PDB file of C-alpha atoms and ligand atoms in Angstrom:
ATOM      1  CA  UNK A  16      16.169  -4.099   7.828  1.00 92.00           C
ATOM      2  CA  UNK A  17      12.739  -5.051   7.460  1.00 94.00           C
ATOM      3  CA  UNK A  18      10.440  -4.747   9.572  1.00 96.00           C
ATOM      4  CA  UNK A  19       6.439  -5.933  10.914  1.00 97.00           C
ATOM      5  CA  UNK A  20       3.738  -6.744   8.476  1.00 97.00           C
ATOM      6  CA  UNK A  21       1.816  -2.783   8.532  1.00 96.00           C
ATOM      7  CA  UNK A  22      -0.385  -4.450   6.135  1.00 97.00           C
ATOM      8  CA  UNK A  23      -1.777  -5.086   3.105  1.00 98.00           C
ATOM      9  CA  UNK A  24      -3.541  -3.356   0.026  1.00 98.00           C
ATOM     10  CA  UNK A  25      -6.286  -4.715  -2.051  1.00 98.00           C
ATOM     11  CA  UNK A  26      -7.490  -2.867  -4.671  1.00 98.00           C
ATOM     12  CA  UNK A  27     -12.080  -2.772  -4.555  1.00 98.00           C
ATOM     13  CA  UNK A  28     -14.047  -1.002  -7.487  1.00 97.00           C
ATOM     14  CA  UNK A  29     -15.737   0.166  -4.868  1.00 97.00           C
ATOM     15  CA  UNK A  30     -14.984   1.554  -1.732  1.00 98.00           C
ATOM     16  CA  UNK A  31     -17.762   2.145   0.079  1.00 98.00           C
ATOM     17  CA  UNK A  32     -19.534  -0.881  -0.794  1.00 98.00           C
ATOM     18  CA  UNK A  33     -15.631  -3.125   0.294  1.00 98.00           C
ATOM     19  CA  UNK A  34     -16.047  -0.799   3.695  1.00 98.00           C
ATOM     20  CA  UNK A  35     -19.832  -1.768   3.979  1.00 98.00           C
ATOM     21  CA  UNK A  36     -19.142  -5.810   3.965  1.00 98.00           C
ATOM     22  CA  UNK A  37     -15.968  -6.055   5.739  1.00 98.00           C
ATOM     23  CA  UNK A  38     -17.832  -3.876   8.886  1.00 97.00           C
ATOM     24  CA  UNK A  39     -21.048  -5.681   8.201  1.00 97.00           C
ATOM     25  CA  UNK A  40     -20.239  -9.422   7.154  1.00 97.00           C
ATOM     26  CA  UNK A  41     -17.018  -9.331   8.440  1.00 97.00           C
ATOM     27  CA  UNK A  42     -18.376  -7.821  11.741  1.00 97.00           C
ATOM     28  CA  UNK A  43     -14.228  -5.499  10.796  1.00 97.00           C
ATOM     29  CA  UNK A  44     -13.807  -2.112  12.789  1.00 97.00           C
ATOM     30  CA  UNK A  45     -13.571  -0.092   9.029  1.00 98.00           C
ATOM     31  CA  UNK A  46     -11.343   3.660   9.436  1.00 97.00           C
ATOM     32  CA  UNK A  47     -12.921   6.425   7.535  1.00 97.00           C
ATOM     33  CA  UNK A  48     -12.224   7.005   4.082  1.00 97.00           C
ATOM     34  CA  UNK A  49      -9.830   8.978   3.928  1.00 96.00           C
ATOM     35  CA  UNK A  50      -8.212  10.642  -0.162  1.00 96.00           C
ATOM     36  CA  UNK A  51      -5.097  10.879  -0.683  1.00 92.00           C
ATOM     37  CA  UNK A  52      -4.593  12.401  -4.494  1.00 91.00           C
ATOM     38  CA  UNK A  53      -1.177  12.545  -4.382  1.00 86.00           C
ATOM     39  CA  UNK A  54      -1.090   8.312  -4.260  1.00 88.00           C
ATOM     40  CA  UNK A  55      -4.819   8.336  -6.713  1.00 93.00           C
ATOM     41  CA  UNK A  56      -6.159   6.751  -4.440  1.00 95.00           C
ATOM     42  CA  UNK A  57      -8.214   5.935  -1.937  1.00 97.00           C
ATOM     43  CA  UNK A  58      -8.487   4.425   1.441  1.00 97.00           C
ATOM     44  CA  UNK A  59      -9.949   2.469   4.350  1.00 97.00           C
ATOM     45  CA  UNK A  60      -7.906   1.020   6.705  1.00 97.00           C
ATOM     46  CA  UNK A  61      -9.561  -2.626   8.681  1.00 98.00           C
ATOM     47  CA  UNK A  62      -8.253  -3.213  12.119  1.00 96.00           C
ATOM     48  CA  UNK A  63      -6.945  -7.048  12.119  1.00 95.00           C
ATOM     49  CA  UNK A  64      -5.587  -7.602  14.983  1.00 93.00           C
ATOM     50  CA  UNK A  65      -1.874  -8.614  14.509  1.00 95.00           C
ATOM     51  CA  UNK A  66      -2.126  -6.016  10.829  1.00 96.00           C
ATOM     52  CA  UNK A  67      -4.188  -3.900   8.854  1.00 97.00           C
ATOM     53  CA  UNK A  68      -5.485  -4.554   5.768  1.00 98.00           C
ATOM     54  CA  UNK A  69      -5.624  -1.382   2.724  1.00 97.00           C
ATOM     55  CA  UNK A  70      -8.404  -0.914   0.557  1.00 98.00           C
ATOM     56  CA  UNK A  71      -8.096   1.302  -1.866  1.00 97.00           C
ATOM     57  CA  UNK A  72      -9.885   2.519  -4.275  1.00 97.00           C
ATOM     58  CA  UNK A  73      -9.261   5.025  -6.990  1.00 97.00           C
ATOM     59  CA  UNK A  74      -9.090   9.070  -6.838  1.00 97.00           C
ATOM     60  CA  UNK A  75      -9.135  10.969 -10.201  1.00 91.00           C
ATOM     61  CA  UNK A  76      -6.896  10.414 -13.695  1.00 88.00           C
ATOM     62  CA  UNK A  77      -4.733   8.428 -13.982  1.00 88.00           C
ATOM     63  CA  UNK A  78      -5.026   6.376 -10.606  1.00 92.00           C
ATOM     64  CA  UNK A  79      -2.102   3.351 -10.289  1.00 89.00           C
ATOM     65  CA  UNK A  80      -4.734   1.375  -9.193  1.00 94.00           C
ATOM     66  CA  UNK A  81      -7.384   1.697 -12.145  1.00 95.00           C
ATOM     67  CA  UNK A  82      -5.056  -0.778 -14.939  1.00 93.00           C
ATOM     68  CA  UNK A  83      -5.061  -3.378 -11.609  1.00 94.00           C
ATOM     69  CA  UNK A  84      -9.147  -3.332 -11.599  1.00 96.00           C
ATOM     70  CA  UNK A  85      -8.718  -3.509 -15.712  1.00 96.00           C
ATOM     71  CA  UNK A  86      -7.846  -6.591 -15.255  1.00 96.00           C
ATOM     72  CA  UNK A  87      -8.826  -7.294 -11.759  1.00 96.00           C
ATOM     73  CA  UNK A  88     -12.795  -5.820 -12.581  1.00 97.00           C
ATOM     74  CA  UNK A  89     -13.446  -7.484  -9.293  1.00 97.00           C
ATOM     75  CA  UNK A  90     -10.012  -7.033  -6.466  1.00 97.00           C
ATOM     76  CA  UNK A  91      -7.848  -7.982  -5.958  1.00 98.00           C
ATOM     77  CA  UNK A  92      -4.867  -8.374  -3.704  1.00 98.00           C
ATOM     78  CA  UNK A  93      -2.890  -5.350  -4.288  1.00 97.00           C
ATOM     79  CA  UNK A  94       0.788  -4.779  -2.322  1.00 97.00           C
ATOM     80  CA  UNK A  95       2.135  -5.800   0.975  1.00 98.00           C
ATOM     81  CA  UNK A  96       4.066  -2.709   3.241  1.00 97.00           C
ATOM     82  CA  UNK A  97       6.351  -3.829   5.390  1.00 98.00           C
ATOM     83  CA  UNK A  98       7.688  -1.393   8.394  1.00 97.00           C
ATOM     84  CA  UNK A  99      11.737  -0.059   8.011  1.00 98.00           C
ATOM     85  CA  UNK A 100      13.310   1.788  10.846  1.00 97.00           C
ATOM     86  CA  UNK A 101      15.243   4.716   8.234  1.00 97.00           C
ATOM     87  CA  UNK A 102      13.493   4.617   4.504  1.00 97.00           C
ATOM     88  CA  UNK A 103      16.378   5.948   3.122  1.00 97.00           C
ATOM     89  CA  UNK A 104      18.672   4.026   4.388  1.00 97.00           C
ATOM     90  CA  UNK A 105      16.755   1.202   2.850  1.00 97.00           C
ATOM     91  CA  UNK A 106      16.105   2.678  -0.062  1.00 97.00           C
ATOM     92  CA  UNK A 107      20.118   3.292  -0.694  1.00 97.00           C
ATOM     93  CA  UNK A 108      21.005  -0.251   0.301  1.00 97.00           C
ATOM     94  CA  UNK A 109      18.052  -1.415  -1.790  1.00 97.00           C
ATOM     95  CA  UNK A 110      19.544   0.629  -5.265  1.00 96.00           C
ATOM     96  CA  UNK A 111      22.647  -0.026  -4.466  1.00 97.00           C
ATOM     97  CA  UNK A 112      21.669  -4.019  -5.115  1.00 96.00           C
ATOM     98  CA  UNK A 113      19.548  -3.472  -8.202  1.00 96.00           C
ATOM     99  CA  UNK A 114      16.345  -3.156  -6.630  1.00 97.00           C
ATOM    100  CA  UNK A 115      14.036  -0.654  -8.394  1.00 97.00           C
ATOM    101  CA  UNK A 116      12.487   1.918  -6.481  1.00 97.00           C
ATOM    102  CA  UNK A 117       9.278   3.330  -8.277  1.00 95.00           C
ATOM    103  CA  UNK A 118       7.886   6.928  -8.599  1.00 92.00           C
ATOM    104  CA  UNK A 119      10.930   9.913  -8.549  1.00 93.00           C
ATOM    105  CA  UNK A 120      12.965   7.852  -5.375  1.00 92.00           C
ATOM    106  CA  UNK A 121      11.798   9.825  -3.102  1.00 94.00           C
ATOM    107  CA  UNK A 122       9.917   8.768  -0.114  1.00 95.00           C
ATOM    108  CA  UNK A 123       6.089  10.455  -0.452  1.00 93.00           C
ATOM    109  CA  UNK A 124       3.909  10.946   2.844  1.00 91.00           C
ATOM    110  CA  UNK A 125       1.273   7.245   3.218  1.00 87.00           C
ATOM    111  CA  UNK A 126      -1.717   6.874   4.643  1.00 84.00           C
ATOM    112  CA  UNK A 127      -0.771   7.170   8.153  1.00 86.00           C
ATOM    113  CA  UNK A 128       1.904   9.838   7.362  1.00 90.00           C
ATOM    114  CA  UNK A 129       4.536   9.317   7.453  1.00 94.00           C
ATOM    115  CA  UNK A 130       7.157   8.099   4.318  1.00 97.00           C
ATOM    116  CA  UNK A 131       6.707   5.411   2.344  1.00 96.00           C
ATOM    117  CA  UNK A 132       7.945   3.795  -1.224  1.00 96.00           C
ATOM    118  CA  UNK A 133       7.983   1.270  -3.927  1.00 96.00           C
ATOM    119  CA  UNK A 134       9.185  -1.174  -5.422  1.00 97.00           C
ATOM    120  CA  UNK A 135       9.010  -2.965  -8.623  1.00 97.00           C
ATOM    121  CA  UNK A 136       6.880  -6.019  -8.353  1.00 96.00           C
ATOM    122  CA  UNK A 137       9.164  -7.666 -10.908  1.00 97.00           C
ATOM    123  CA  UNK A 138      12.336  -6.955  -8.210  1.00 97.00           C
ATOM    124  CA  UNK A 139      10.192  -8.716  -5.712  1.00 97.00           C
ATOM    125  CA  UNK A 140       8.436 -12.264  -7.029  1.00 97.00           C
ATOM    126  CA  UNK A 141       5.270 -10.456  -8.564  1.00 96.00           C
ATOM    127  CA  UNK A 142       4.307  -8.331  -5.473  1.00 97.00           C
ATOM    128  CA  UNK A 143       3.954  -4.671  -5.570  1.00 96.00           C
ATOM    129  CA  UNK A 144       6.068  -3.585  -1.972  1.00 98.00           C
ATOM    130  CA  UNK A 145       5.833  -0.920  -0.091  1.00 96.00           C
ATOM    131  CA  UNK A 146       8.210   0.498   2.823  1.00 97.00           C
ATOM    132  CA  UNK A 147       6.859   2.224   5.485  1.00 97.00           C
ATOM    133  CA  UNK A 148       9.237   4.125   7.586  1.00 97.00           C
ATOM    134  CA  UNK A 149       8.168   2.778  11.388  1.00 91.00           C
TER     135      UNK A 149
HETATM  136 CO1  LIG B 223       0.057   0.738   1.395  1.00 88.26          CO
END
């Protein structure tokens, strides 16, 4: 079921500063910021050849990463995203095995315009897992 690593996401308190550090200090290619109001975040992607790093900054009230940044004020690893061929089939299989799908259980459109779901970190050893239909 599980395919390639699509990205690793890092929550950061200041997206402009983080993007500048990746672009300047680390010499990486960084995309323009993209606001995702449905997800409560603004994102940029860093291209590192074999995968991408997603930098996330809170957007609006009740952002799902606000509490994370309160606990980790300088930022930190927020989630990993794996690709699946069929997100609805993956969700149904996970739910049947007792894994918790966050939100209403229906895929939302992610940063790449493809359907995504998040799985409860307590079911996957303390790491929030995102699935994206490839
Ligand atoms: Co992500």
